[in-house]
Short mmCIF file of C-alpha atoms in Angstrom, two decimals:
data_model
loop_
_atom_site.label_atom_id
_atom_site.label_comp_id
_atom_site.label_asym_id
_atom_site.label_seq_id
_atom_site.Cartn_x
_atom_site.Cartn_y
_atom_site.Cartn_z
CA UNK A 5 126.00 -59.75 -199.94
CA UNK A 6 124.35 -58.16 -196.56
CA UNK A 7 126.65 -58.96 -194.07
CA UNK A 8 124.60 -61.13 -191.29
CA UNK A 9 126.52 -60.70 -187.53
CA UNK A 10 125.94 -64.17 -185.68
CA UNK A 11 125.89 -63.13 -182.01
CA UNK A 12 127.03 -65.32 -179.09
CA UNK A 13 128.75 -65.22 -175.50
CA UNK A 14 129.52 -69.37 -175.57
CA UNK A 15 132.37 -70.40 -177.71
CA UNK A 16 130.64 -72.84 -180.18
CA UNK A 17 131.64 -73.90 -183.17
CA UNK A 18 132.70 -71.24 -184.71
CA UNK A 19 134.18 -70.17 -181.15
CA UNK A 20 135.77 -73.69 -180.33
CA UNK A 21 139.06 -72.38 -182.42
CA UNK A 22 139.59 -70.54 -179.11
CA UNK A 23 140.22 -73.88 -177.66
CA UNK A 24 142.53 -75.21 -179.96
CA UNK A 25 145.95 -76.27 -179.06
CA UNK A 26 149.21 -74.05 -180.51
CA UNK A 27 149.13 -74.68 -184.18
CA UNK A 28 145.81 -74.98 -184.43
CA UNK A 29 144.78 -71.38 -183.51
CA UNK A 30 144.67 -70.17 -187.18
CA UNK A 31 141.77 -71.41 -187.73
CA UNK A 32 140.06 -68.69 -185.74
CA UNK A 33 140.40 -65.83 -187.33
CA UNK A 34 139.18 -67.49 -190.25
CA UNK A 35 136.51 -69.24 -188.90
CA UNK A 36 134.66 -66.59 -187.07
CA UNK A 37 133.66 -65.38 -190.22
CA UNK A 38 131.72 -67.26 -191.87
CA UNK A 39 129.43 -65.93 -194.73
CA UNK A 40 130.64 -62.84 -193.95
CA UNK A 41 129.24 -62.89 -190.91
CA UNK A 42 131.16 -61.16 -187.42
CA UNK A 43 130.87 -63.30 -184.64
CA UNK A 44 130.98 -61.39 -181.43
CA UNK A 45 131.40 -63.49 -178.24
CA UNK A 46 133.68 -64.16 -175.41
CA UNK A 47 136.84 -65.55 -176.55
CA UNK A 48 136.12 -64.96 -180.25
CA UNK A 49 139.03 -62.95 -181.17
CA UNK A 50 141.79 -64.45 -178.36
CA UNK A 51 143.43 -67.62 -178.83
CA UNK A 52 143.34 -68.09 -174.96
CA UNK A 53 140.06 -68.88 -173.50
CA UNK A 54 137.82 -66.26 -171.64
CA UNK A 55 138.20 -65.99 -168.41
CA UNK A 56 134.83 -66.95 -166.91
CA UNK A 57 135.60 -70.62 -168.82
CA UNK A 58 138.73 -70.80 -166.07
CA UNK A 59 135.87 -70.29 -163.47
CA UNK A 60 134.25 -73.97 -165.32
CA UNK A 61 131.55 -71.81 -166.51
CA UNK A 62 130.29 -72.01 -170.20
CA UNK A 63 127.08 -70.52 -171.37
CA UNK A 64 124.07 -72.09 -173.56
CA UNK A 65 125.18 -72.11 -177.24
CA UNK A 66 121.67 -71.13 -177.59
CA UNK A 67 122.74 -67.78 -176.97
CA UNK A 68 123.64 -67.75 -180.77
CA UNK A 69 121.70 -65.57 -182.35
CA UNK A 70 121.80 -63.60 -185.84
CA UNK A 71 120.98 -60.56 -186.60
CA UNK A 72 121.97 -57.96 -189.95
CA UNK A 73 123.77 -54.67 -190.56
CA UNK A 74 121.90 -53.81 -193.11
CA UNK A 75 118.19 -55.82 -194.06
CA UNK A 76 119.04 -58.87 -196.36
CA UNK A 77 117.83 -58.49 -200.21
CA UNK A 78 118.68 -61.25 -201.74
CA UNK A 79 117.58 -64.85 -201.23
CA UNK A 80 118.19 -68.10 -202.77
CA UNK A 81 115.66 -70.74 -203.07
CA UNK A 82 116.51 -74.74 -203.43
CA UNK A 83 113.83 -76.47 -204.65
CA UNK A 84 113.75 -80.53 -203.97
CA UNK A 85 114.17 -81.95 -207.60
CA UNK A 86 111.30 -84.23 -208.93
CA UNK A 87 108.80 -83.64 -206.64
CA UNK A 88 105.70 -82.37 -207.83
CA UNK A 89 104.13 -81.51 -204.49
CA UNK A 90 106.43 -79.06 -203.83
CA UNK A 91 105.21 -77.05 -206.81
CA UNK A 92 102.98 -74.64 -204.80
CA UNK A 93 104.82 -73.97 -201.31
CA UNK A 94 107.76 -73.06 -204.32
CA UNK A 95 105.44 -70.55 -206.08
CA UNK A 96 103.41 -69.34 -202.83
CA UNK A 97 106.94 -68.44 -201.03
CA UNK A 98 108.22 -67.14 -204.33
CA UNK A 99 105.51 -64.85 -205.31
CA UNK A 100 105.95 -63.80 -201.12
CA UNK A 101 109.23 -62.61 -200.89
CA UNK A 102 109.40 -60.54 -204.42
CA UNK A 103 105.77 -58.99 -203.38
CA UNK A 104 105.49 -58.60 -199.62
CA UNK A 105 109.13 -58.67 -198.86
CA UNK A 106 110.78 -57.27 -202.08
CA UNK A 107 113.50 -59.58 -202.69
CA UNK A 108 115.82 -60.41 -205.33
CA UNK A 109 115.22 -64.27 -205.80
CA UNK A 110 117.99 -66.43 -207.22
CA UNK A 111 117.06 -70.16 -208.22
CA UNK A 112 118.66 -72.68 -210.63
CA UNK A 113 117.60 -72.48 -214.09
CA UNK A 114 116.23 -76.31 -214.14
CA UNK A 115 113.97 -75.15 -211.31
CA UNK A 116 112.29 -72.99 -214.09
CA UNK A 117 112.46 -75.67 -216.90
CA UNK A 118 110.03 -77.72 -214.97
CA UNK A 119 106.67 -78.14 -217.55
CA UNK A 120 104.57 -77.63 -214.31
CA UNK A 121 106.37 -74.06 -214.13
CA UNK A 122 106.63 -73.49 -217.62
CA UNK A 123 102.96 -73.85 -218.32
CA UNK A 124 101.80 -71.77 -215.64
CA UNK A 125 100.20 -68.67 -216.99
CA UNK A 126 99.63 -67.40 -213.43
CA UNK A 127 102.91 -67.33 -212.44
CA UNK A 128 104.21 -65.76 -215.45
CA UNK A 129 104.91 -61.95 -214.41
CA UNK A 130 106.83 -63.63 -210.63
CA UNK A 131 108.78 -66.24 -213.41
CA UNK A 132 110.00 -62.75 -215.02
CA UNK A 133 111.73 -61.56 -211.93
CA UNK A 134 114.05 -64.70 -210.99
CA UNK A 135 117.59 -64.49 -211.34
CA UNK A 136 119.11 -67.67 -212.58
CA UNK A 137 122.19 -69.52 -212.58
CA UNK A 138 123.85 -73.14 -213.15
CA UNK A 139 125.83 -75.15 -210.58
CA UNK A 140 129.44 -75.71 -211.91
CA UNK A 141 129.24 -72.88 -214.24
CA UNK A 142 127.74 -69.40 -212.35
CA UNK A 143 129.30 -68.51 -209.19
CA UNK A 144 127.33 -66.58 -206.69
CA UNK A 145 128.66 -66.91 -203.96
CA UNK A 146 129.00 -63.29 -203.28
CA UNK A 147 125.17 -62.47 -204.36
CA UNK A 148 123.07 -64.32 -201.65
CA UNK A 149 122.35 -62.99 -198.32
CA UNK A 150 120.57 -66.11 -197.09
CA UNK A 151 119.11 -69.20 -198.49
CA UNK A 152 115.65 -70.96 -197.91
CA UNK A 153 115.58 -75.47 -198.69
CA UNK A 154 112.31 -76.67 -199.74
CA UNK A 155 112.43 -80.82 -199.00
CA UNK A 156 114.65 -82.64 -197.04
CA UNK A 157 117.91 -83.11 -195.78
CA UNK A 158 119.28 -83.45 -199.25
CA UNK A 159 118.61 -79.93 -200.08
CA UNK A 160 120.53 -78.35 -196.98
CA UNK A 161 123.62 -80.70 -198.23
CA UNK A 162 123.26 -79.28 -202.07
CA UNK A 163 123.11 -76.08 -200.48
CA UNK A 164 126.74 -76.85 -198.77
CA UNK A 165 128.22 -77.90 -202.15
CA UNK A 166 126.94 -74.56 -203.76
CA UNK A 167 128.99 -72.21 -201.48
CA UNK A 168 132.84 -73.48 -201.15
CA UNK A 169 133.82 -70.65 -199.80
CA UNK A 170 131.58 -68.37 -197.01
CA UNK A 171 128.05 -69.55 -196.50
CA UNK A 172 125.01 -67.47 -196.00
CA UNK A 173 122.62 -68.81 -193.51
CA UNK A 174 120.11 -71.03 -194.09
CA UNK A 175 116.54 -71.83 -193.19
CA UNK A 176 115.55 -75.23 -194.16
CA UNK A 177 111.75 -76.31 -194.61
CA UNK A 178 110.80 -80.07 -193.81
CA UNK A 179 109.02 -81.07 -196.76
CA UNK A 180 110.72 -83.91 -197.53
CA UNK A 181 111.18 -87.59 -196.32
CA UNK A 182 113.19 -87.28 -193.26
CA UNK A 183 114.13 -83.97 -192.08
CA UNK A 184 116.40 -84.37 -189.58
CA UNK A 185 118.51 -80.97 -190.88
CA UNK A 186 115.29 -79.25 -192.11
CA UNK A 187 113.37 -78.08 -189.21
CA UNK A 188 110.87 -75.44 -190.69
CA UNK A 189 107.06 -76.16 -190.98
CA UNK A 190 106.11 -74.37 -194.04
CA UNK A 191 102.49 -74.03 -192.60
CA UNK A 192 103.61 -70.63 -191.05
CA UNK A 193 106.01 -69.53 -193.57
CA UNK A 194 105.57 -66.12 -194.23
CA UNK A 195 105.85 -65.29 -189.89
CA UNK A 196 108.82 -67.01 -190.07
CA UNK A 197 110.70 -65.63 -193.04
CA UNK A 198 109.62 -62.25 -191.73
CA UNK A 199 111.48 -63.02 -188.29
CA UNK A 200 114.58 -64.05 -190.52
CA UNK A 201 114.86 -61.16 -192.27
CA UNK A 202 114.11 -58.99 -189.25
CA UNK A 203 116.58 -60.71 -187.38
CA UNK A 204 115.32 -62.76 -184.86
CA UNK A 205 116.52 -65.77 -185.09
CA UNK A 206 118.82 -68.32 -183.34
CA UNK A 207 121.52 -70.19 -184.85
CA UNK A 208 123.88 -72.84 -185.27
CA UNK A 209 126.96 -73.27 -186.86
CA UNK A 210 127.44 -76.61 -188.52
CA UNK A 211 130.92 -77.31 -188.93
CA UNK A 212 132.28 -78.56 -192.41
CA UNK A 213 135.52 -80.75 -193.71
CA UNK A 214 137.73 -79.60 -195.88
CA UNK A 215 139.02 -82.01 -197.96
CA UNK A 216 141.52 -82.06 -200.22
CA UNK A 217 142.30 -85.37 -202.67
CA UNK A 218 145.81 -85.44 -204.51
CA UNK A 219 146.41 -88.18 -207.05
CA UNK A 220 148.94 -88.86 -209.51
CA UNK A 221 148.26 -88.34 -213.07
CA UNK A 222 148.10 -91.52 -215.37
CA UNK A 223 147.46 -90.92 -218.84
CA UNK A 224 143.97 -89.15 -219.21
CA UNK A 225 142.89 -88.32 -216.26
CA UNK A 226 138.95 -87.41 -215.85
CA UNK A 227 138.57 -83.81 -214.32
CA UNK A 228 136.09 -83.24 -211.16
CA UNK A 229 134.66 -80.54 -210.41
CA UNK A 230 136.65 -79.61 -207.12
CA UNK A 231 137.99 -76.53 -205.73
CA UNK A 232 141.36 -74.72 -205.78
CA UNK A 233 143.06 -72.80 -202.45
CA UNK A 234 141.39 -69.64 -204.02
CA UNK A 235 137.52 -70.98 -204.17
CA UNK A 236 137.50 -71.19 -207.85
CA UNK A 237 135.75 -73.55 -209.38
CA UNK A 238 138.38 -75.95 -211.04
CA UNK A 239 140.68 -78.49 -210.60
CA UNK A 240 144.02 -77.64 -209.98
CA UNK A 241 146.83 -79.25 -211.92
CA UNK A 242 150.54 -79.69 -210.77
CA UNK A 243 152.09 -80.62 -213.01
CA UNK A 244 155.92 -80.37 -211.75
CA UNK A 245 155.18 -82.97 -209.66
CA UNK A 246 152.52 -84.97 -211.88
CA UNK A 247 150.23 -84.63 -209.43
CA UNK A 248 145.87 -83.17 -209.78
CA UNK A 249 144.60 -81.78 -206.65
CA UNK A 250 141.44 -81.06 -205.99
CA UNK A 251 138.97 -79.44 -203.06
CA UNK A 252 135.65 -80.02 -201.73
CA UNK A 253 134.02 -78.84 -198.31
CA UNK A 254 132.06 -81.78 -197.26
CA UNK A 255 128.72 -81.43 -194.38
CA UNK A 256 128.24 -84.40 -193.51
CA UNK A 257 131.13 -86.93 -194.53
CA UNK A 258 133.72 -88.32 -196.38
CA UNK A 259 132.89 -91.97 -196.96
CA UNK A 260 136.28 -94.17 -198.31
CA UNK A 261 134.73 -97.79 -199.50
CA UNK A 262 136.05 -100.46 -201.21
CA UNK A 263 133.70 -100.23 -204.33
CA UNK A 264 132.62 -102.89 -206.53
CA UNK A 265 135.64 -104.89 -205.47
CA UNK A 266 135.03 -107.74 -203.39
CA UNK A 267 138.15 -107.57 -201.33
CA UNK A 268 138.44 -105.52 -198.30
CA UNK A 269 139.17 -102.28 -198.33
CA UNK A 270 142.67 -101.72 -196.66
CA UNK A 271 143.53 -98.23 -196.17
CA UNK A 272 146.05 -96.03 -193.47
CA UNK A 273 144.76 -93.46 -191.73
CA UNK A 274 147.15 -90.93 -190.54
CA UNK A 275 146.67 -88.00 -187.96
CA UNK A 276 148.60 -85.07 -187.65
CA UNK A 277 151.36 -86.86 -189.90
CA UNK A 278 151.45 -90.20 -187.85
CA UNK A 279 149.95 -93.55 -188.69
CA UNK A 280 147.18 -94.33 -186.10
CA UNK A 281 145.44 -97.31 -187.76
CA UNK A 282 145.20 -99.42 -190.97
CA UNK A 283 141.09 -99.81 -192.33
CA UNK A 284 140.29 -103.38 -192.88
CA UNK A 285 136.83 -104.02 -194.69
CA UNK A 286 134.05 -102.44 -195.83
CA UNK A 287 135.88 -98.53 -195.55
CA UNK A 288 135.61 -95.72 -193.21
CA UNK A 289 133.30 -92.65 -192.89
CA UNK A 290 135.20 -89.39 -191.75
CA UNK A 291 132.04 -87.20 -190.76
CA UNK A 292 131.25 -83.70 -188.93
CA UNK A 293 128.67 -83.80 -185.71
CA UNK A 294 126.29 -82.99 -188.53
CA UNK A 295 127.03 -86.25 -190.25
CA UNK A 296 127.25 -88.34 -187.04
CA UNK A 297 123.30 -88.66 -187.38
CA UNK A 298 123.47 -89.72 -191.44
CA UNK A 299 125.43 -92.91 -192.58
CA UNK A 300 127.80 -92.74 -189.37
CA UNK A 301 124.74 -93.46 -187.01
CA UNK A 302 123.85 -96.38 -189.29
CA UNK A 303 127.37 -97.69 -188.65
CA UNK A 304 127.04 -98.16 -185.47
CA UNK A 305 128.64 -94.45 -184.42
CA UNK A 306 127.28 -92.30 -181.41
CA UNK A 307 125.40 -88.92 -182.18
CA UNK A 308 127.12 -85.67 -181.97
CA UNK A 309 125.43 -82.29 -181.53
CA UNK A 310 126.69 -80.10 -184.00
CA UNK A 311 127.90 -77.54 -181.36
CA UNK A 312 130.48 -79.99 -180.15
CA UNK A 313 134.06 -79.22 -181.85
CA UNK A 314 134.84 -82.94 -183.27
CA UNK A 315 135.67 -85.21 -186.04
CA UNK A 316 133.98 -88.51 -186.26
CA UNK A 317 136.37 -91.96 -187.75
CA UNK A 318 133.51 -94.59 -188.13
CA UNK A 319 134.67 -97.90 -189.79
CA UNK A 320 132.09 -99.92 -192.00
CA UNK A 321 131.78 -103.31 -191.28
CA UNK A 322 135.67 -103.89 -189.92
CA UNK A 323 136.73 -107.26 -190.12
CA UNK A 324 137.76 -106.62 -186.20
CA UNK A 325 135.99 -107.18 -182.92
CA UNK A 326 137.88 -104.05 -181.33
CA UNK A 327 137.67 -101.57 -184.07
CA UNK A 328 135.31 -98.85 -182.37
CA UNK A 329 134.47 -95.66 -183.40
CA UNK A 330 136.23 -92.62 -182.38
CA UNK A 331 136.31 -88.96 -182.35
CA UNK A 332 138.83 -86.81 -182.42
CA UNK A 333 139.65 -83.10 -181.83
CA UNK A 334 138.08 -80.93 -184.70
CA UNK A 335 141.46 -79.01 -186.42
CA UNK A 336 143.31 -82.03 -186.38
CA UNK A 337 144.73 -82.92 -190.39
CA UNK A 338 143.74 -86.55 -191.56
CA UNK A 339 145.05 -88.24 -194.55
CA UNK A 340 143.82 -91.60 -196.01
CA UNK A 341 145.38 -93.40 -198.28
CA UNK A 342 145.42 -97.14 -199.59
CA UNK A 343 147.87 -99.05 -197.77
CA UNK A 344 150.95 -100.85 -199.76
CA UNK A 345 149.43 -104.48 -199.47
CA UNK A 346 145.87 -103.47 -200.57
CA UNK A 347 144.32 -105.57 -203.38
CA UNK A 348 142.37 -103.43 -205.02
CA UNK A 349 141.50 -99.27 -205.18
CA UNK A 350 138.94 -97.55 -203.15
CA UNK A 351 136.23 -95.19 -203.91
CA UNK A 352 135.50 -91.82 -202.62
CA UNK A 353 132.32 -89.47 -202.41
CA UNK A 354 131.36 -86.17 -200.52
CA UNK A 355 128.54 -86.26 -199.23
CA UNK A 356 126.97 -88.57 -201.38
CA UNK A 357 128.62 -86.99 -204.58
CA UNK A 358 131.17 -86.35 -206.81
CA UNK A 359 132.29 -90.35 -206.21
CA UNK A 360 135.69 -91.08 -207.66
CA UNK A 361 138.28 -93.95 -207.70
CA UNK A 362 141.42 -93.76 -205.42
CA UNK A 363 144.84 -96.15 -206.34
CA UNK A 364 148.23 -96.35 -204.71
CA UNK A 365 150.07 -93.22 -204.54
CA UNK A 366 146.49 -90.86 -204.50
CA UNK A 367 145.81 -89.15 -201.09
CA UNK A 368 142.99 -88.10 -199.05
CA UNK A 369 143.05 -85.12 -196.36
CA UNK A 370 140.70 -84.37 -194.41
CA UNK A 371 140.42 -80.99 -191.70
CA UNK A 372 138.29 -79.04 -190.23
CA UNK A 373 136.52 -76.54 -192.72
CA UNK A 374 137.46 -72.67 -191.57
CA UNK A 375 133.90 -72.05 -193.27
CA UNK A 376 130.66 -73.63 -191.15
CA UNK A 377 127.11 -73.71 -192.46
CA UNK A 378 125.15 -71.70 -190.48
CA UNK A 379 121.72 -72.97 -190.26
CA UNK A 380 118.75 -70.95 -188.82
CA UNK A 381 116.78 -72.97 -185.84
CA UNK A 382 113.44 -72.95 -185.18
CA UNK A 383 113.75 -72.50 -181.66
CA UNK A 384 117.39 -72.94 -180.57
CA UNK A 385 120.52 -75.14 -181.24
CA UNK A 386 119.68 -77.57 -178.43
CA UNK A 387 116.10 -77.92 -178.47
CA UNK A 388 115.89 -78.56 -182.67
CA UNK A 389 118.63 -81.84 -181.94
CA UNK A 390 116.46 -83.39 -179.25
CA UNK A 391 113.37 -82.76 -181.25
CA UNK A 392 115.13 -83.91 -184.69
CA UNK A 393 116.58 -87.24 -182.63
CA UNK A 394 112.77 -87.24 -181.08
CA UNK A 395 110.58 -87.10 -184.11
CA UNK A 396 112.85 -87.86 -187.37
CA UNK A 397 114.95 -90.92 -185.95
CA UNK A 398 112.42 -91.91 -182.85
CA UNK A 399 115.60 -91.54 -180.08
CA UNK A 400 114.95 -93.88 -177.19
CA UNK A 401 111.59 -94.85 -177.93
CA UNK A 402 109.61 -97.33 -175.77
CA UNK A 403 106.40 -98.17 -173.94
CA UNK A 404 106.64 -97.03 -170.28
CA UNK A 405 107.04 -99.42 -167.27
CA UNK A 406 104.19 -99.44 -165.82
CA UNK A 407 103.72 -98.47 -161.96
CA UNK A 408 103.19 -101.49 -159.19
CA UNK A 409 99.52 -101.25 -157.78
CA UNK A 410 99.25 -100.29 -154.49
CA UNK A 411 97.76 -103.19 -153.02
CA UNK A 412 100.46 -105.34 -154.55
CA UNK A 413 103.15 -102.88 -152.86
CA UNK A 414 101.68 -103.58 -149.64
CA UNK A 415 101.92 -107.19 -149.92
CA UNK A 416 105.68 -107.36 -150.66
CA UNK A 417 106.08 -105.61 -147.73
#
């Protein structure tokens, strides 16, 4: 894999492990490099903070920008699933970068399987050149220099889940529903994949949650496909202790709900080792400033930019007046599990997937990932949020006030 250097003088994301208290500053040396990428910066490789942020001066985090060591030549393309419309922007940006651009093109073998695909004579000779591979069973992690989404917001997340390890940047076309994480018009494609792989481009660095979900074993116990501490792709089994662990990195949330019980869900959430709250109703969502726009907002939590170093607690439907969401340092270690008087188990997913029961004496922790998504902006970090909050979600829209005449002015006074 080309190795990609994301440069910046503000401590963002990636940077905010700078900021973190004693304890915490591990995180930094693994988290500036993410996809193999070297982040160069103020404050990058210190654990104390630069010196100009003692003045109370912090620079744009659309300073961010990437750039390569060596020009990228591999590429993987997501396709959105089930959408015929989609078939030609695939092919036309397909048959572009193997022909004018001369990259290696990696997509899933379903992609391929599609009869629309299949049947087309034309695109025979570019169908010979893919490489292929199948999620859960081919690991490539270490074969992609960056990515390109076709569709929506869905793609960028099945993107995340691809890569638990180091991700390789990714530009994300809007061509599906929403868009809020896709912000690519793929009217001017090939101008814009040529400034990618030239390297002008800005970017952010969308944090992730590591997540790690230890239950006991009872009897037969169904295997999911989670992660060990070494990034393989299995399920790790104590069994000294009787105990299955298993890891995910999670973009936009972990969401804890009470399933198709119809008691409340009554789980303790712990921080840093100490209890700060018991969950009564509906569950929690556990999200990243990425997620605070996706089921979070919908909850009722406020919206994060993904720049800002944080971890969002959002409570669904809490059978409590008070019970407010809240955000908390990013590094911090959460752990969820049911609480002793619960009636009934919980359910847990990752980012909409891999959804899985949770009883008494199974555990949930949750940190901050040491392994961001960076995602490639259209223009930079700052102006892409207000124009995804603008256009995708309609932020603060309403009809202007209008002025007071001016003979009506006159007449008040």
């Amino acid at each position: 894999m080309r190795q990609p250097c994301v440069r910046q003088a503000w401590p963002g994301y990636c940077g905010h492990a700078s900021w973190l208290p004693a304890g915490r500053g591990r995180l930094a040396s693994h988290m500036c490099d993410p996809a193999g990428a070297e982040l160069i910066g103020d404050g990058m490789s210190d654990p104390t903070p630069p010196s100009n942020a003692c003045a109370g001066h912090i620079q744009d985090p659309a300073s961010q920008r990437l750039t390569w060591n060596k020009s990228p030549k591999s590429v993987l393309v997501i396709k959105k699933m089930r959408d015929a419309s989609l078939l030609q922007p695939f092919k036309e940006l397909c048959t572009h970068l193997m022909e004018e651009n001369n990259m290696i093109v990696y997509v899933e073998k379903k992609v391929l399987e599609d009869p629309a695909i299949a049947s087309d004579e034309s695109f025979g000779a570019v169908k010979k050149k893919f490489c292929t591979f199948r999620e859960d069973y081919d690991d490539i992690s270490n074969q992609i220099d960056f990515i390109i989404c076709l569709g929506g917001d869905g793609t960028l997340l099945y993107a995340s889940s691809l890569f638990q390890g180091s991700v390789p940047p990714v530009m994300a076309f809007h061509l599906g529903s929403l868009g809020f994480l896709t912000p690519f018009s793929f009217e001017n494609f090939q101008s814009q994949v040529t400034q990618v792989i030239e390297g002008n481009a800005a970017v952010v660095l969308r944090s992730r949650l590591k997540v790690r979900v230890v239950k006991e074993l009872r009897g037969k116990t169904a295997v999911h496909n989670g992660l060990g501490e070494n990034g393989s792709r299995a399920a790790g089994l104590d069994m000294d202790v009787g105990k299955q662990a298993m890891q995910y990195q999670v973009l936009n949330e972990v969401v804890i709900d009470r399933g198709p019980s119809s008691y409340l869900s009554n789980v303790d959430v712990y921080l840093d080792g100490h209890l700060i709250t018991t969950v009564q109703g509906d569950g929690v969502i556990v999200s990243t400033p990425t997620g605070s726009t996706a089921y979070a907002a919908a909850a009722g939590a406020s919206m994060i930019h993904p720049n800002v170093p944080a971890i969002m607690i959002t409570p669904i439907c809490p059978h409590s007046l008070s019970f407010r969401p809240i955000v908390v340092p990013a590094g911090v270690e959460l752990k969820i599990m049911l609480s002793p008087e619960a009636r009934n188990t919980a359910w847990v997913s990752f980012d909409g997937r891999k959804r899985q029961e949770i009883r008494h004496g199974d555990s949930i922790s949750i940190t901050t990932s040491c392994y961001p998504l960076p995602s490639i902006c259209v223009r930079d970090p700052v102006s892409d949020w207000f124009e995804s909050l603008a256009q995708c979600l309609h932020w603060n829209v309403r009809k202007k006030q209008t002025h007071f005449e001016e003979e009506e002015e006159e007449e008040e006074g």
